[in-house]
PDB file of C-alpha atoms in Angstrom:
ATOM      1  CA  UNK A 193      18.644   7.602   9.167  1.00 47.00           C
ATOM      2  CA  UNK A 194      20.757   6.448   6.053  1.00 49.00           C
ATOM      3  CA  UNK A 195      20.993   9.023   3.145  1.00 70.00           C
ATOM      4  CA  UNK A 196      19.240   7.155   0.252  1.00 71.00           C
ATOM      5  CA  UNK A 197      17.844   8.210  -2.990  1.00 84.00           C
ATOM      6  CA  UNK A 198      13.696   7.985  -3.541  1.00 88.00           C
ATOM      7  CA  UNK A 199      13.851   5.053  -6.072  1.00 87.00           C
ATOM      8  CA  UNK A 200      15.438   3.067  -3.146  1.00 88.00           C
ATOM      9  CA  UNK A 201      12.375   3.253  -1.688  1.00 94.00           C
ATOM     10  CA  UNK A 202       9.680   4.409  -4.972  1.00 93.00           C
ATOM     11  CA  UNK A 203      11.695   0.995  -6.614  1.00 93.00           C
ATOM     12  CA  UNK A 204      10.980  -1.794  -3.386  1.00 95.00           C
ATOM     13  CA  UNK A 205       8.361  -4.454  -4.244  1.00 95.00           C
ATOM     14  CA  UNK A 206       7.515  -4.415  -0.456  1.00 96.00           C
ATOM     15  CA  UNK A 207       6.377  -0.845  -1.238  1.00 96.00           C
ATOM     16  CA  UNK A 208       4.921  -1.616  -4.548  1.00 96.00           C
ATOM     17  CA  UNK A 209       2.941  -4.461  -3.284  1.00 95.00           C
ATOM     18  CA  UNK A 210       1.512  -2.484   0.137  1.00 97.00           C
ATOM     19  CA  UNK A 211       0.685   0.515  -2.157  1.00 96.00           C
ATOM     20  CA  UNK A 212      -1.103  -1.378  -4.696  1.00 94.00           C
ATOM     21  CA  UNK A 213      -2.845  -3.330  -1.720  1.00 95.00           C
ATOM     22  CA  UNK A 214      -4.052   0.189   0.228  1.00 96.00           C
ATOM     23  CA  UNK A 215      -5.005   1.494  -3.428  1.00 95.00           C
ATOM     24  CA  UNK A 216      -6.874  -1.652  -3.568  1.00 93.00           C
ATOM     25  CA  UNK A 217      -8.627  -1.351  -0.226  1.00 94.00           C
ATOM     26  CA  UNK A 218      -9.755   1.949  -0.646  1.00 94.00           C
ATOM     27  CA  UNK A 219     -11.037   1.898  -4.406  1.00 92.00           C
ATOM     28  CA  UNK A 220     -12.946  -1.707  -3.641  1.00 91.00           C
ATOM     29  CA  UNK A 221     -13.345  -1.100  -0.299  1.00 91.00           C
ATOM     30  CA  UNK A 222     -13.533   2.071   0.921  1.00 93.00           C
ATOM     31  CA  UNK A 223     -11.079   2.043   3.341  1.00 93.00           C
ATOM     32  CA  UNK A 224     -10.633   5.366   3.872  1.00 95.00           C
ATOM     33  CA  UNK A 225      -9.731   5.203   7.925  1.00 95.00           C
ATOM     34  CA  UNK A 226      -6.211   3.183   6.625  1.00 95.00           C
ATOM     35  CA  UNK A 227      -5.000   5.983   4.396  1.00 94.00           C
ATOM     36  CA  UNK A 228      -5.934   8.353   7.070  1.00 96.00           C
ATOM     37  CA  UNK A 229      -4.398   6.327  10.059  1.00 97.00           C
ATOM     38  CA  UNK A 230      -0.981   6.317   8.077  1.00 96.00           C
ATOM     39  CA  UNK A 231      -0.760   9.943   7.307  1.00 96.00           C
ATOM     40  CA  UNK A 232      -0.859  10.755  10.774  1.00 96.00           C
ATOM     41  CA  UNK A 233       1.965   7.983  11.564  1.00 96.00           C
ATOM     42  CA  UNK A 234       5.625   9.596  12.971  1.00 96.00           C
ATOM     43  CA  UNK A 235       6.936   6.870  15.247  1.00 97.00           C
ATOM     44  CA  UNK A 236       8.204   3.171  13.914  1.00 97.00           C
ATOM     45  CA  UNK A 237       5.934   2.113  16.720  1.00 97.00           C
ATOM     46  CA  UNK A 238       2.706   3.607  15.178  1.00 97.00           C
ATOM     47  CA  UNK A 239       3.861   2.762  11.586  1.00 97.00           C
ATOM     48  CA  UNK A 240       3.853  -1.190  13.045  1.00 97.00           C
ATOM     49  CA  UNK A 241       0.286  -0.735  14.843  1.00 97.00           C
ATOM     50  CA  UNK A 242      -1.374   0.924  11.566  1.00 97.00           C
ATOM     51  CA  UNK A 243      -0.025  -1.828   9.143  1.00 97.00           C
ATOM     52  CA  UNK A 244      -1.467  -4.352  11.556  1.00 97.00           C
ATOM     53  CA  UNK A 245      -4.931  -2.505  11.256  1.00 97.00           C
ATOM     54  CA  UNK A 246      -4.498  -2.513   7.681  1.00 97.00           C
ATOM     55  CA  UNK A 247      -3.601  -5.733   7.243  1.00 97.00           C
ATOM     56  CA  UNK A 248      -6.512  -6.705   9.450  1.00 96.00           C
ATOM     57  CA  UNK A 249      -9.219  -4.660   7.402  1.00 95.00           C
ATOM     58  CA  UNK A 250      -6.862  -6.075   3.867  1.00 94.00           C
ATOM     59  CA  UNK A 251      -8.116  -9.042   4.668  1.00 93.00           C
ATOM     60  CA  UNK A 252     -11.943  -8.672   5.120  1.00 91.00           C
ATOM     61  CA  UNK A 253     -11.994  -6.843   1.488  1.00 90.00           C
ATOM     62  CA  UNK A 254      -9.663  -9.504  -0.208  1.00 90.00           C
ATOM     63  CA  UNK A 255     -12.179 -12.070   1.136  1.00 88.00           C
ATOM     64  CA  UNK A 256     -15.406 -10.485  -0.060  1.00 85.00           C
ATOM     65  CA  UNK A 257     -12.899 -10.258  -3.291  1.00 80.00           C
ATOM     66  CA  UNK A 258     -13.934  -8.091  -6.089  1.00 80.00           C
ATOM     67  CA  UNK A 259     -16.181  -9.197  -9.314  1.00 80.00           C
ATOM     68  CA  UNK A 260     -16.290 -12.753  -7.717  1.00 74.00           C
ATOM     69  CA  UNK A 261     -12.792 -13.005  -7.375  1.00 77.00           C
ATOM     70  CA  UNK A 262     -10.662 -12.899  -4.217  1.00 78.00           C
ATOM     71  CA  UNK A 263      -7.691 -10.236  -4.457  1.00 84.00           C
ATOM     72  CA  UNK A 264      -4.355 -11.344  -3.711  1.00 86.00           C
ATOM     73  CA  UNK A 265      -2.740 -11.469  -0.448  1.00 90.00           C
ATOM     74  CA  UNK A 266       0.485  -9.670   0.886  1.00 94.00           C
ATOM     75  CA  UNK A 267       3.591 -12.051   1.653  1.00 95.00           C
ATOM     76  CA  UNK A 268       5.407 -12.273   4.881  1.00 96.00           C
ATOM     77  CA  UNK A 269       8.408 -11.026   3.231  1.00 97.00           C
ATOM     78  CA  UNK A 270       6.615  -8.074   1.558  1.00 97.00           C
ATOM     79  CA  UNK A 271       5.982  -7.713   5.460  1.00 97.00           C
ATOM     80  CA  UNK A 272       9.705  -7.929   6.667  1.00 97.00           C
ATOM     81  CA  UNK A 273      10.835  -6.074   4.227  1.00 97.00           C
ATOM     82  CA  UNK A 274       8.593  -2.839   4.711  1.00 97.00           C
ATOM     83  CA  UNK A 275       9.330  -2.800   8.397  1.00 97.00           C
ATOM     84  CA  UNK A 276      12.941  -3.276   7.429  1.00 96.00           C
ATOM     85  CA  UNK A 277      12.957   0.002   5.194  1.00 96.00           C
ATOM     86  CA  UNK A 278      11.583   1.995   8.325  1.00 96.00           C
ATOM     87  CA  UNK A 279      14.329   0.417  10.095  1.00 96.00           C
ATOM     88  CA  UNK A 280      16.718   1.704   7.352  1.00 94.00           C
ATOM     89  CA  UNK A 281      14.912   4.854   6.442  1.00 94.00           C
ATOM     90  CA  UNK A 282      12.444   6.144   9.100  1.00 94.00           C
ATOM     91  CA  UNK A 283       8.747   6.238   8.822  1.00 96.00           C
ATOM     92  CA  UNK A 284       7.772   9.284   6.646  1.00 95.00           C
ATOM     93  CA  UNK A 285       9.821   8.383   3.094  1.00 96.00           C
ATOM     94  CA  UNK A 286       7.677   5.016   3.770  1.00 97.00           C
ATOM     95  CA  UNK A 287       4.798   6.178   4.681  1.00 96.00           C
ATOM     96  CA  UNK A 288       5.146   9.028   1.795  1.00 96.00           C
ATOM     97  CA  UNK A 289       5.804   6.103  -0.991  1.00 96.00           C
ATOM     98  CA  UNK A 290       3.149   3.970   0.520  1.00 97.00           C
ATOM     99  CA  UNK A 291       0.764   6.797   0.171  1.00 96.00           C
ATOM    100  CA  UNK A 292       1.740   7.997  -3.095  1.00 95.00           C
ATOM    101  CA  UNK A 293       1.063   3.980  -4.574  1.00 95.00           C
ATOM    102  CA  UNK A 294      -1.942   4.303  -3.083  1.00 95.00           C
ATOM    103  CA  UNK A 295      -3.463   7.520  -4.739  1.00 94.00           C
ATOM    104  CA  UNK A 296      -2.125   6.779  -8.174  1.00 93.00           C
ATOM    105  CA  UNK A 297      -3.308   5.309 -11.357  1.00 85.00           C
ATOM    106  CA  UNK A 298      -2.046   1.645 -11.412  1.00 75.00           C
ATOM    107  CA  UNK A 299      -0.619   0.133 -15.007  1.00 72.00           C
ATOM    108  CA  UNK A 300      -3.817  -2.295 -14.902  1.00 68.00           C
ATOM    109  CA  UNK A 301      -6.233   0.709 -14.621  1.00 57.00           C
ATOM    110  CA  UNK A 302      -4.768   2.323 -17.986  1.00 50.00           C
ATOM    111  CA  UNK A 303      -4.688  -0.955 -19.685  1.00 46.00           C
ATOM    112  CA  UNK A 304      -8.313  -1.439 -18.967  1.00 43.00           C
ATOM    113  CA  UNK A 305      -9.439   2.253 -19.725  1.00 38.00           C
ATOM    114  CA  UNK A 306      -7.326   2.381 -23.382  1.00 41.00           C
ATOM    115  CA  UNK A 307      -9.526  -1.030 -23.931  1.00 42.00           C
ATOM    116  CA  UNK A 308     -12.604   0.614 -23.163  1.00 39.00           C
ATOM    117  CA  UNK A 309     -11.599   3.825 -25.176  1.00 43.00           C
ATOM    118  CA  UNK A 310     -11.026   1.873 -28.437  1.00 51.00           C
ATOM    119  CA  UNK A 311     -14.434  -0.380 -28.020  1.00 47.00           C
ATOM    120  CA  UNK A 312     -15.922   2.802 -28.345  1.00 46.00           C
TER     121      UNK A 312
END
């Protein structure tokens, strides 16, 4: 493993996209067992068999969309590009960013709740 500084990883679109997706499945759809699957991941070999489950159960949710509206897919080189910052960094700084998207407030969300503040 590479020495690297956190916005390396914190700053990656891969990460930003795959964090914003997981936040995604588990505020619209409840995906609770994704978030919990990649906590317990250590090896690059698990890391690659939860994304696959998570991309799997991703893609039921975006379906069913949200408010009538489908959600936005991940890209294949969202996809190559995560695996290749486990390549260059090891699992847990991934799996710690990917986590960390996932559990906080996105720029939408406060956007949406200042709107709703002023209204009333």
């Amino acid at each position: 493993m590479s020495e690297f500084k956190l916005g390396d990883i914190f700053g990656c679109g891969a990460v930003k996209n795959f964090g914003a997706a997981l936040r995604r499945a588990l505020r619209i759809g409840d995906d609770y067992a994704s978030l919990v699957e990649l906590e317990y991941v250590e090896t690059k070999e698990q890391f690659e068999e939860v994304i696959k489950k998570f991309l799997r159960r991703y893609e039921t949710i975006a379906r069913r969309g949200y408010k009538g509206k489908e959600l936005s897919r991940l890209s294949e080189k969202d996809l190559e590009e995560l695996m290749s910052l486990v390549d260059r960094y090891d699992v847990k700084p991934i799996r710690a960013a990917l986590i960390s998207y996932a559990l906080v407030k996105s720029e939408k969300e406060e956007e949406i709740v200042s709107e709703s503040e002023e209204v009333v």
